[in-house]
XYZ file of C-alpha atoms in Angstrom:
675
model
C -28.751 -6.315 88.557
C -26.162 -9.810 88.779
C -26.236 -13.846 89.411
C -23.717 -15.278 92.219
C -22.312 -18.204 90.603
C -23.118 -20.841 93.503
C -24.054 -24.757 91.231
C -22.127 -26.852 90.118
C -23.686 -28.819 87.155
C -23.480 -32.433 87.165
C -24.139 -32.930 83.142
C -27.216 -36.573 83.845
C -28.760 -37.088 80.298
C -27.597 -38.623 77.596
C -24.752 -41.300 77.476
C -23.117 -40.804 81.504
C -23.665 -43.644 83.064
C -25.610 -43.500 87.084
C -22.305 -44.854 89.055
C -20.547 -42.147 87.244
C -22.711 -38.558 88.173
C -23.247 -40.691 91.679
C -19.724 -40.957 92.039
C -18.809 -37.008 90.971
C -21.929 -35.976 93.315
C -20.737 -37.738 96.351
C -17.037 -35.815 95.995
C -17.636 -32.608 94.936
C -19.921 -32.580 97.172
C -17.832 -33.177 99.778
C -15.276 -31.019 98.854
C -17.506 -27.562 97.451
C -19.708 -27.887 100.362
C -20.902 -25.377 101.635
C -19.846 -22.747 99.172
C -22.087 -24.554 95.483
C -24.869 -26.574 95.111
C -23.538 -29.781 93.203
C -27.305 -30.928 90.932
C -27.328 -33.282 88.473
C -28.181 -31.867 85.878
C -30.479 -32.842 82.048
C -29.879 -32.550 78.277
C -32.771 -30.852 77.696
C -31.737 -28.663 80.180
C -27.944 -27.866 79.612
C -30.459 -27.214 75.708
C -33.576 -24.970 77.322
C -32.375 -23.456 80.470
C -31.525 -20.082 81.639
C -28.461 -22.221 83.409
C -25.219 -20.071 82.854
C -25.624 -17.091 85.214
C -25.098 -19.518 88.386
C -23.205 -21.392 87.410
C -19.236 -22.247 88.776
C -18.694 -25.495 86.303
C -20.443 -27.569 84.523
C -18.751 -30.828 84.741
C -19.197 -34.143 82.369
C -18.729 -37.335 83.651
C -18.103 -41.007 82.701
C -20.002 -42.549 80.524
C -20.385 -42.848 76.784
C -18.976 -39.544 74.396
C -21.563 -40.666 71.251
C -24.487 -40.619 73.527
C -22.608 -36.498 74.071
C -22.994 -36.266 71.366
C -26.500 -37.013 70.235
C -27.601 -34.858 72.939
C -25.773 -31.903 72.868
C -24.601 -31.378 69.760
C -25.310 -27.888 67.999
C -27.063 -26.126 70.950
C -26.049 -27.516 73.546
C -22.440 -27.677 72.143
C -22.213 -23.622 71.900
C -23.835 -22.789 75.699
C -21.434 -24.707 77.060
C -18.626 -23.292 74.719
C -19.965 -19.572 75.996
C -20.576 -20.382 79.054
C -16.971 -20.634 78.808
C -15.505 -18.654 77.001
C -17.113 -15.753 78.519
C -16.026 -17.135 82.998
C -16.833 -20.893 83.143
C -15.796 -23.826 84.454
C -15.729 -27.110 82.532
C -13.950 -30.537 84.890
C -14.347 -33.324 81.657
C -14.055 -36.658 83.346
C -12.846 -39.351 81.751
C -15.461 -39.891 78.634
C -16.390 -36.340 79.198
C -12.430 -35.290 78.244
C -12.583 -36.852 75.806
C -15.504 -35.384 74.168
C -14.232 -31.489 75.268
C -10.669 -33.041 72.730
C -10.936 -31.578 69.154
C -11.245 -35.020 68.406
C -11.644 -38.556 69.685
C -10.693 -42.025 69.028
C -11.659 -45.333 70.072
C -9.551 -48.990 70.272
C -8.937 -48.663 66.337
C -9.604 -51.007 64.294
C -12.207 -52.450 66.998
C -15.242 -52.553 65.510
C -16.653 -53.323 68.795
C -15.829 -50.728 69.889
C -14.259 -48.281 67.287
C -15.535 -44.640 67.585
C -13.662 -41.682 65.735
C -14.060 -38.181 64.740
C -14.190 -34.584 65.624
C -16.143 -32.684 68.227
C -16.895 -29.215 68.413
C -16.813 -28.546 72.257
C -12.355 -28.857 71.356
C -11.349 -26.994 74.595
C -8.161 -29.785 73.854
C -6.730 -28.635 70.432
C -5.707 -31.714 69.682
C -6.116 -35.748 69.852
C -8.064 -37.363 72.837
C -7.170 -41.112 71.926
C -7.971 -44.460 73.972
C -6.939 -47.078 75.400
C -4.845 -45.977 76.974
C -4.748 -49.384 79.101
C -6.035 -52.153 77.643
C -9.425 -54.416 78.343
C -11.893 -51.809 78.934
C -15.417 -52.650 78.764
C -18.654 -51.726 78.898
C -19.979 -52.199 82.267
C -18.071 -54.038 83.816
C -15.079 -53.656 85.653
C -12.821 -55.986 83.929
C -10.738 -53.474 82.577
C -10.232 -51.001 86.100
C -6.637 -50.714 87.016
C -4.516 -47.982 89.593
C -3.155 -46.375 87.166
C -0.410 -43.779 89.305
C -0.039 -40.585 87.371
C 2.481 -37.685 88.194
C 1.824 -34.497 88.989
C 3.621 -31.521 87.948
C 3.789 -29.755 91.347
C 5.269 -26.490 89.137
C 1.775 -26.405 88.036
C -0.859 -26.438 91.114
C 1.686 -25.326 93.714
C -1.629 -24.440 95.891
C -2.278 -26.402 98.434
C -0.950 -29.959 99.793
C -0.635 -31.848 96.277
C 0.766 -35.359 96.266
C 3.762 -35.721 93.865
C 2.659 -38.976 92.604
C -1.147 -40.741 94.038
C -3.020 -43.096 92.657
C -6.037 -43.610 90.404
C -9.696 -44.932 89.606
C -9.124 -45.945 85.665
C -11.466 -47.552 82.954
C -11.711 -47.015 80.257
C -9.821 -43.293 79.531
C -7.245 -41.180 76.999
C -4.346 -40.384 76.916
C -3.678 -36.177 75.381
C -1.471 -36.625 72.850
C 0.909 -34.414 71.329
C -0.283 -32.294 74.698
C 2.963 -30.603 75.617
C 3.325 -29.297 71.870
C 0.114 -27.216 72.693
C 1.295 -24.971 75.118
C 1.413 -22.139 73.512
C -2.118 -22.771 73.077
C -3.546 -22.446 76.522
C -3.142 -26.363 77.760
C -1.212 -27.686 80.437
C 0.102 -30.926 81.849
C -1.356 -31.495 85.607
C -0.940 -34.697 86.046
C 1.518 -37.606 83.620
C 0.576 -41.524 83.532
C 4.500 -42.953 84.885
C 3.048 -46.568 83.250
C 3.563 -47.190 79.396
C 0.658 -46.013 77.384
C -1.604 -49.086 74.450
C -1.923 -46.532 71.742
C 1.148 -43.892 70.828
C 0.603 -40.099 73.285
C 3.693 -38.322 70.683
C 5.444 -36.533 73.157
C 4.413 -37.391 76.201
C 1.919 -39.864 78.323
C -0.935 -36.541 79.526
C -3.579 -37.984 81.537
C -5.203 -34.499 83.422
C -5.280 -31.197 80.780
C -5.706 -27.688 81.692
C -6.849 -25.465 78.469
C -7.596 -21.902 79.768
C -11.112 -21.195 77.020
C -11.478 -17.661 76.576
C -12.145 -15.936 79.852
C -12.897 -19.615 81.676
C -10.480 -24.178 82.267
C -11.517 -26.182 81.557
C -10.488 -29.542 82.513
C -9.741 -32.342 80.980
C -9.138 -36.343 82.982
C -8.203 -39.730 80.944
C -8.915 -40.996 85.007
C -10.881 -41.187 87.509
C -9.885 -39.107 90.193
C -12.818 -38.453 91.228
C -14.053 -41.842 92.380
C -13.667 -42.909 96.188
C -12.496 -46.504 96.363
C -14.954 -46.580 99.101
C -17.309 -46.044 96.749
C -15.854 -49.220 94.384
C -17.453 -52.938 94.357
C -14.765 -55.325 95.899
C -17.148 -57.998 94.951
C -17.040 -57.098 91.596
C -16.488 -60.211 89.022
C -13.251 -59.211 87.785
C -10.022 -61.173 88.456
C -7.772 -59.050 91.089
C -10.270 -56.253 90.959
C -10.619 -56.162 95.209
C -5.945 -55.720 95.287
C -7.434 -52.904 93.122
C -9.290 -51.012 95.613
C -7.214 -51.545 97.811
C -4.005 -49.749 96.501
C -6.433 -47.097 95.680
C -8.052 -46.435 99.231
C -3.879 -46.022 99.909
C -4.103 -43.611 98.545
C -7.232 -42.054 98.876
C -6.183 -38.491 100.692
C -3.614 -37.959 97.484
C -6.193 -38.163 95.300
C -8.658 -35.702 97.633
C -5.965 -32.988 97.319
C -6.081 -33.515 93.968
C -8.711 -32.924 93.207
C -9.107 -29.675 95.553
C -6.097 -28.392 93.630
C -8.010 -29.117 90.207
C -10.657 -27.079 91.396
C -8.250 -23.991 92.763
C -6.826 -23.007 89.787
C -10.176 -23.653 88.533
C -10.405 -20.700 90.573
C -14.053 -22.059 92.595
C -13.478 -22.440 96.350
C -12.784 -25.412 98.221
C -13.525 -26.743 101.243
C -10.079 -27.850 103.453
C -11.399 -29.593 105.796
C -12.978 -33.011 105.924
C -16.890 -32.314 105.041
C -18.605 -35.379 105.405
C -22.988 -36.124 104.575
C -23.605 -36.323 107.773
C -25.766 -40.432 109.197
C -29.637 -40.142 109.116
C -31.412 -39.751 112.779
C -33.982 -40.317 114.427
C -37.636 -38.794 113.529
C -39.516 -37.806 116.958
C -43.125 -36.883 116.315
C -45.120 -34.758 118.767
C -47.713 -32.395 119.397
C -49.293 -29.472 121.107
C -50.354 -30.942 123.108
C -48.339 -34.291 123.677
C -51.656 -37.388 123.894
C -52.653 -35.500 120.861
C -50.090 -37.942 118.915
C -52.016 -40.603 119.281
C -54.066 -39.407 117.267
C -52.175 -39.642 113.812
C -50.659 -43.023 115.071
C -54.416 -44.126 115.073
C -54.904 -42.893 112.057
C -52.385 -44.274 110.559
C -52.899 -48.301 112.744
C -54.359 -49.887 109.333
C -50.725 -49.670 107.633
C -49.192 -50.188 110.437
C -47.663 -53.441 110.972
C -45.945 -55.760 113.954
C -43.281 -57.909 112.821
C -41.199 -59.403 116.073
C -42.974 -56.921 118.483
C -41.725 -53.693 116.837
C -44.318 -51.129 114.655
C -43.425 -50.758 111.020
C -44.839 -48.152 107.930
C -43.324 -50.017 105.761
C -44.610 -47.479 102.282
C -44.058 -46.979 98.919
C -40.652 -44.815 99.429
C -39.728 -44.984 103.127
C -40.022 -47.740 106.213
C -40.485 -46.698 109.596
C -40.225 -47.372 112.384
C -41.728 -46.678 115.392
C -40.539 -46.563 119.139
C -41.625 -44.585 122.418
C -39.498 -42.962 124.440
C -39.205 -45.518 126.404
C -38.173 -47.812 124.169
C -35.455 -45.312 122.655
C -33.663 -45.236 126.375
C -33.169 -48.662 126.568
C -32.381 -48.890 122.981
C -29.563 -46.469 123.525
C -27.785 -48.566 125.735
C -28.496 -51.792 122.433
C -26.861 -50.374 120.803
C -23.881 -50.014 122.368
C -23.962 -53.396 122.311
C -22.786 -56.318 119.253
C -25.397 -56.314 116.994
C -26.478 -60.266 114.763
C -28.824 -58.439 112.722
C -28.338 -56.929 109.442
C -30.614 -54.155 109.279
C -30.393 -50.825 108.224
C -30.584 -48.014 111.151
C -30.506 -44.879 111.271
C -26.900 -44.749 113.451
C -25.378 -47.638 111.082
C -25.584 -45.989 107.557
C -22.650 -43.453 108.399
C -20.462 -46.271 109.939
C -18.595 -45.321 106.483
C -18.839 -42.798 103.804
C -20.277 -44.049 101.089
C -22.648 -43.583 98.264
C -26.016 -45.272 100.299
C -29.453 -45.570 98.634
C -31.394 -44.142 101.942
C -34.418 -44.970 100.753
C -33.137 -48.770 101.938
C -32.333 -47.192 105.740
C -35.309 -47.883 108.107
C -35.546 -44.435 109.518
C -36.751 -44.840 113.074
C -39.810 -42.618 114.722
C -40.197 -41.734 118.093
C -43.994 -41.121 118.987
C -43.790 -38.703 121.937
C -47.093 -38.929 123.402
C -45.995 -37.546 127.206
C -43.624 -34.932 126.605
C -42.091 -32.307 124.142
C -38.888 -34.223 123.835
C -35.790 -33.023 125.179
C -32.785 -30.239 125.307
C -30.670 -33.506 125.180
C -32.345 -35.353 123.028
C -33.360 -32.784 119.975
C -29.779 -30.456 121.003
C -30.764 -27.755 117.752
C -34.193 -28.042 117.560
C -35.934 -26.301 121.342
C -40.331 -27.904 120.390
C -40.997 -25.917 123.595
C -40.194 -23.071 122.427
C -41.830 -23.212 118.715
C -44.952 -25.210 120.782
C -44.852 -21.590 122.690
C -44.094 -19.249 119.409
C -46.822 -20.757 117.818
C -49.538 -20.774 119.624
C -48.185 -16.685 120.412
C -48.553 -16.073 116.643
C -52.466 -17.589 116.831
C -53.546 -15.969 119.182
C -52.855 -12.352 117.085
C -53.183 -13.536 113.414
C -56.634 -13.179 111.929
C -58.387 -16.762 111.110
C -56.230 -18.889 111.891
C -56.486 -22.510 112.336
C -55.974 -24.179 114.663
C -55.074 -27.118 112.692
C -51.581 -25.773 111.122
C -48.768 -26.720 112.603
C -49.850 -28.056 115.440
C -48.650 -31.898 114.204
C -44.746 -32.424 113.741
C -42.311 -34.377 112.638
C -39.008 -33.201 113.798
C -35.107 -34.641 112.178
C -32.091 -33.093 112.685
C -31.142 -35.653 109.986
C -33.637 -36.518 107.068
C -33.474 -37.490 103.428
C -35.895 -34.987 102.524
C -38.699 -33.385 105.085
C -40.628 -33.592 100.804
C -39.806 -36.644 100.273
C -40.799 -38.398 103.679
C -44.490 -36.659 102.414
C -44.710 -36.500 99.076
C -42.915 -40.233 98.047
C -45.056 -41.855 100.964
C -48.727 -42.085 99.841
C -49.763 -44.056 102.347
C -48.953 -41.707 105.232
C -49.611 -39.034 102.924
C -52.847 -40.111 102.975
C -53.357 -40.417 106.600
C -51.617 -37.600 108.329
C -54.496 -34.362 108.552
C -53.775 -30.568 106.608
C -51.353 -28.463 108.425
C -49.124 -31.544 109.441
C -45.421 -29.997 109.503
C -41.952 -32.350 108.711
C -38.905 -30.082 109.859
C -35.459 -31.044 109.752
C -32.261 -29.678 110.381
C -29.717 -30.356 107.418
C -31.293 -32.835 104.357
C -29.091 -34.575 102.267
C -30.797 -34.651 99.612
C -33.134 -32.657 100.155
C -35.614 -31.859 96.673
C -35.978 -29.223 94.190
C -37.994 -27.979 90.619
C -37.222 -30.875 88.427
C -34.197 -33.566 90.167
C -32.876 -31.440 91.925
C -31.439 -32.188 94.679
C -28.381 -30.228 97.486
C -27.158 -31.292 100.619
C -29.113 -28.640 102.722
C -26.887 -27.044 105.121
C -27.601 -26.601 109.306
C -29.264 -22.194 109.213
C -31.394 -22.839 107.405
C -35.208 -22.778 108.196
C -36.556 -26.148 105.935
C -39.432 -27.974 106.683
C -42.910 -29.527 103.954
C -46.718 -28.400 104.860
C -49.684 -30.462 104.007
C -52.159 -29.119 102.419
C -55.573 -31.281 101.880
C -57.877 -28.801 99.152
C -60.635 -29.677 98.487
C -62.125 -29.977 94.931
C -65.497 -28.047 95.078
C -63.188 -24.629 95.636
C -61.919 -25.191 92.189
C -63.024 -23.027 90.916
C -62.718 -19.662 92.942
C -59.354 -21.015 94.702
C -58.064 -23.607 92.233
C -54.544 -25.765 93.532
C -51.957 -23.426 91.912
C -52.200 -20.901 94.338
C -50.635 -22.962 96.716
C -47.062 -21.600 95.336
C -47.729 -18.262 95.502
C -49.719 -17.879 99.265
C -46.020 -19.794 100.331
C -44.546 -17.152 98.855
C -46.928 -14.693 100.580
C -46.235 -16.515 104.075
C -42.494 -16.502 103.425
C -42.342 -11.925 103.053
C -44.564 -11.769 105.782
C -43.375 -14.209 108.469
C -40.260 -11.861 108.227
C -41.893 -8.856 107.886
C -43.962 -9.956 110.434
C -41.027 -11.757 112.719
C -41.676 -9.271 115.478
C -40.515 -5.851 115.820
C -38.275 -3.495 113.518
C -38.717 -5.948 110.878
C -41.086 -4.760 109.039
C -39.784 -3.509 104.880
C -37.220 -6.437 105.545
C -35.072 -6.411 101.727
C -36.803 -9.652 100.602
C -38.728 -10.482 97.313
C -40.244 -12.897 95.075
C -39.378 -14.145 91.544
C -42.281 -15.503 90.006
C -42.728 -18.592 90.129
C -41.113 -19.819 93.159
C -37.841 -18.784 94.533
C -37.045 -16.253 97.588
C -34.438 -13.318 97.471
C -32.849 -10.843 99.477
C -30.413 -7.951 98.818
C -27.277 -8.814 98.086
C -25.297 -7.191 101.700
C -22.097 -7.579 100.054
C -23.706 -5.224 96.980
C -24.491 -1.262 97.774
C -27.863 -0.928 98.543
C -28.739 1.407 95.749
C -27.289 -1.377 94.056
C -30.529 -2.968 93.620
C -28.987 -6.765 94.378
C -30.281 -9.526 94.755
C -29.912 -13.328 96.032
C -31.964 -15.452 95.842
C -31.854 -16.691 99.815
C -35.499 -19.646 99.833
C -37.297 -21.315 97.160
C -40.658 -22.833 97.082
C -41.466 -26.471 96.417
C -45.335 -28.253 95.750
C -46.490 -31.482 94.864
C -49.568 -32.270 94.301
C -51.911 -35.623 94.498
C -55.304 -36.182 93.486
C -57.399 -38.199 96.157
C -61.071 -38.439 96.788
C -62.504 -35.652 95.640
C -59.147 -33.486 97.043
C -56.421 -32.475 96.117
C -53.238 -33.480 98.853
C -50.215 -31.015 98.835
C -47.455 -30.782 99.858
C -45.326 -27.052 99.713
C -41.626 -27.543 100.520
C -39.829 -24.444 102.110
C -36.296 -23.829 102.047
C -34.608 -20.453 103.900
C -31.254 -19.355 104.495
C -32.520 -18.089 108.018
C -28.470 -18.199 110.103
C -26.331 -19.883 107.522
C -24.359 -17.771 105.117
C -23.094 -19.516 102.855
C -23.530 -19.685 99.879
C -25.731 -16.532 98.695
C -25.799 -15.108 102.337
C -29.021 -15.345 104.533
C -31.355 -13.155 106.719
C -29.093 -12.627 110.078
C -26.993 -11.428 107.678
C -29.482 -8.543 107.144
C -31.187 -8.331 109.843
C -29.708 -5.306 111.857
C -27.371 -5.170 114.705
C -29.897 -3.371 117.388
C -32.760 -6.299 116.070
C -33.422 -9.617 118.630
C -31.226 -12.572 116.240
C -33.401 -15.006 114.995
C -33.968 -17.928 115.139
C -34.793 -21.070 113.451
C -38.419 -21.962 116.231
C -40.280 -19.041 116.250
C -39.735 -18.653 111.907
C -40.949 -21.797 112.004
C -44.245 -20.892 113.676
C -44.436 -16.779 112.351
C -44.206 -18.693 108.685
C -47.140 -21.887 109.593
C -48.794 -18.880 110.945
C -48.472 -16.057 108.121
C -50.083 -19.530 105.585
C -52.502 -20.691 107.241
C -54.562 -16.870 107.583
C -53.478 -16.402 103.703
C -55.046 -19.634 103.066
C -58.251 -19.763 104.576
C -58.957 -16.355 103.323
C -57.970 -17.772 99.986
C -60.092 -20.593 100.670
C -63.518 -17.868 100.429
C -61.754 -15.694 98.204
C -59.452 -17.541 96.141
C -56.757 -15.169 94.730
C -58.584 -11.907 94.664
C -57.205 -8.012 94.124
C -56.319 -8.167 97.952
C -54.246 -11.077 97.119
C -52.693 -9.823 93.636
C -51.743 -5.681 95.298
C -49.848 -7.989 98.114
C -47.662 -10.398 95.740
C -47.302 -7.336 93.267
C -46.007 -5.585 95.293
C -43.165 -7.590 96.613
C -42.421 -9.670 92.385
C -39.285 -8.258 91.450
C -41.105 -8.041 87.321
C -43.264 -5.201 87.655
C -42.982 -3.980 83.963
C -39.624 -5.757 82.901
C -38.536 -6.227 80.113
C -37.993 -9.742 78.858
C -37.273 -11.878 75.298
C -39.852 -14.674 75.469
C -37.117 -17.509 73.400
C -40.552 -19.815 73.756
C -42.352 -17.015 71.133
C -39.230 -16.941 69.036
C -37.434 -14.568 70.434
C -39.292 -11.585 70.429
C -39.941 -8.460 73.062
C -42.169 -8.409 76.182
C -42.668 -6.716 78.888
C -44.065 -8.187 82.553
C -47.357 -7.292 82.830
C -48.633 -9.479 85.244
C -50.360 -12.782 86.524
C -53.330 -14.652 86.046
C -55.820 -14.396 88.529
C -57.479 -17.604 87.518
C -54.786 -20.278 87.054
C -52.019 -17.787 88.226
C -50.801 -17.757 84.355
C -47.738 -15.555 83.161
C -48.719 -12.214 81.125
C -46.515 -10.749 78.934
C -47.159 -7.974 76.690
C -45.378 -8.097 72.978
C -43.264 -4.805 72.137
C -43.209 -4.291 68.664
C -40.985 -1.414 66.965
C -39.085 0.419 70.029
C -40.866 -1.249 71.983
C -44.177 -0.363 71.623
C -46.807 -2.484 72.778
C -48.392 -4.187 69.741
C -51.610 -4.899 71.649
C -51.323 -8.950 71.635
C -51.871 -10.301 75.501
C -49.683 -14.064 76.063
C -49.430 -16.137 78.801
C -47.301 -18.856 80.715
C -47.256 -21.385 82.318
C -45.531 -21.874 85.952
C -44.299 -24.959 85.714
C -42.995 -25.152 81.501
C -41.436 -21.610 80.952
C -37.499 -20.796 83.263
C -37.275 -17.631 83.808
C -34.345 -15.345 83.971
C -34.936 -12.021 85.180
C -30.643 -11.564 85.280
C -31.017 -12.206 82.345
C -34.375 -11.093 81.501
C -35.343 -14.333 79.228
C -37.420 -16.370 79.503
C -37.431 -20.181 77.452
C -40.071 -22.775 77.444
C -39.647 -26.197 79.527
C -39.557 -29.744 78.210
């Protein structure tokens, strides 16, 4: 099996700055979506996780390269170098450029700032020397400037490449004698046009391309990833407003230069204007619309009234409650000038820039008279959803009618999991089976700190499960992730006539894979099309669990989707119908689980669909021993592996591994201990 390289990892560990990471993520998501998922990654993950097989590009942002050294020297750098040498790409901005040069020289002779030393990666075989321009102060714009760069269009020939443009600069270096390293695979992509503060040797290289084995690295002194719209016009630095104005004028050539650099490293770039959409209103409804009043009644003690308007101010988000009639009047008022500076769902996107979504008030419309009309929610048909929910509930066994009954939908939301799990006052008051879904997520959550933009065409939803503590001896809450995985496979296979045997599989512990339609069926090549995230809180003798599910349904990128695998003679998959089927499938499985636990029947169902039976893996956390995967335990859901000795013969020793402390890269057969 071969893994597709669909991840772009932005280092966010020791040495990086929050602002630099955010600028990287902001720019790269706009340039690379929907082809890649741009994800922050920690130093521990670089060292201990099997990230390289699915990674297309590793990005080292601005910051302080000594912090990078402290965390990554040794094993971390060994893995980064191996990744690039075997065909991966590395993009180092400013500090990331110093760090990937053979030698770093920064402010020699300045006792407060001086940094001198050799570096392990050495993608650039010479010295990166700074400051290219004087005045740098850490965590300040006092040394920032709009550095003019001259681009070598003979090297960056694809696309609309600028000849000269201005880029944000704050503390970067110059790549000394870069033209002399041409025979070692170094190309100068852009040079400073202004007088350099330090001796640059031959040329004034600001951005260099370095061929490294089968891969490549691009290193920069300035910050072409910084968009002017995200710079602070009120920064305490003389002349900085003029710098921002200059950079604003050159934003298109800056963007074109970034596209050309990414293309040169072999990445597929979105040539269209790709912005993150504004948050939309949320719509709360129920199978019987009047039942939404029961939800509001349960929330009554956390609803506050301010100037005649109702709000829920929770730990992560603030919700403004509206009713449909108020919304129709509000549409008129929104067309009129506002005197208030209050942030709302529809003014957050007036200018495409980095946003703290937790500060944006979420408008919630309570539909207690009828389901939302198609004009209100054009990308989600509520009548179709509730009709299919009723149909599947009537044909399934042991279904709890509360599951899926109450629905919160938004066309564009931050994250359905965040809205439920991070707002604990709300979570404690909503019933089991409450579901939140969206068409687009701009801050979707994965395991750890993974965050990404989830595109339209994915089925994204979160389901609340109130699991009583008394069930723990027989039915531990840890199995909810396994039930969710089974519900996805069962729901797809029972979606409609002809869907039986659909080629979807389970990867331990929480990923959904499907046969890669671009490969021959005999190759048994699989790609990820979905994932599961379960977060649980203990409160008042029960676990409050939020099960988040994301499934590529009709979107073909970045891997494949259910639609791409559906034979032409079968009815097309709809988001509304599939959501209803997965919820009823989970409800049926959960009802049985509460009574029987994860018994042999569940075990057999799980093994029928998972990818790992008798797979031989290397247990790096156990000293690199080989073992054969045997299954999961029925008491706590631990992965069971049988140690192998000489000629892969069993030694008799069984090893149990916990799902939330280990990472499984089945493409390479590696199990690694997570921090």
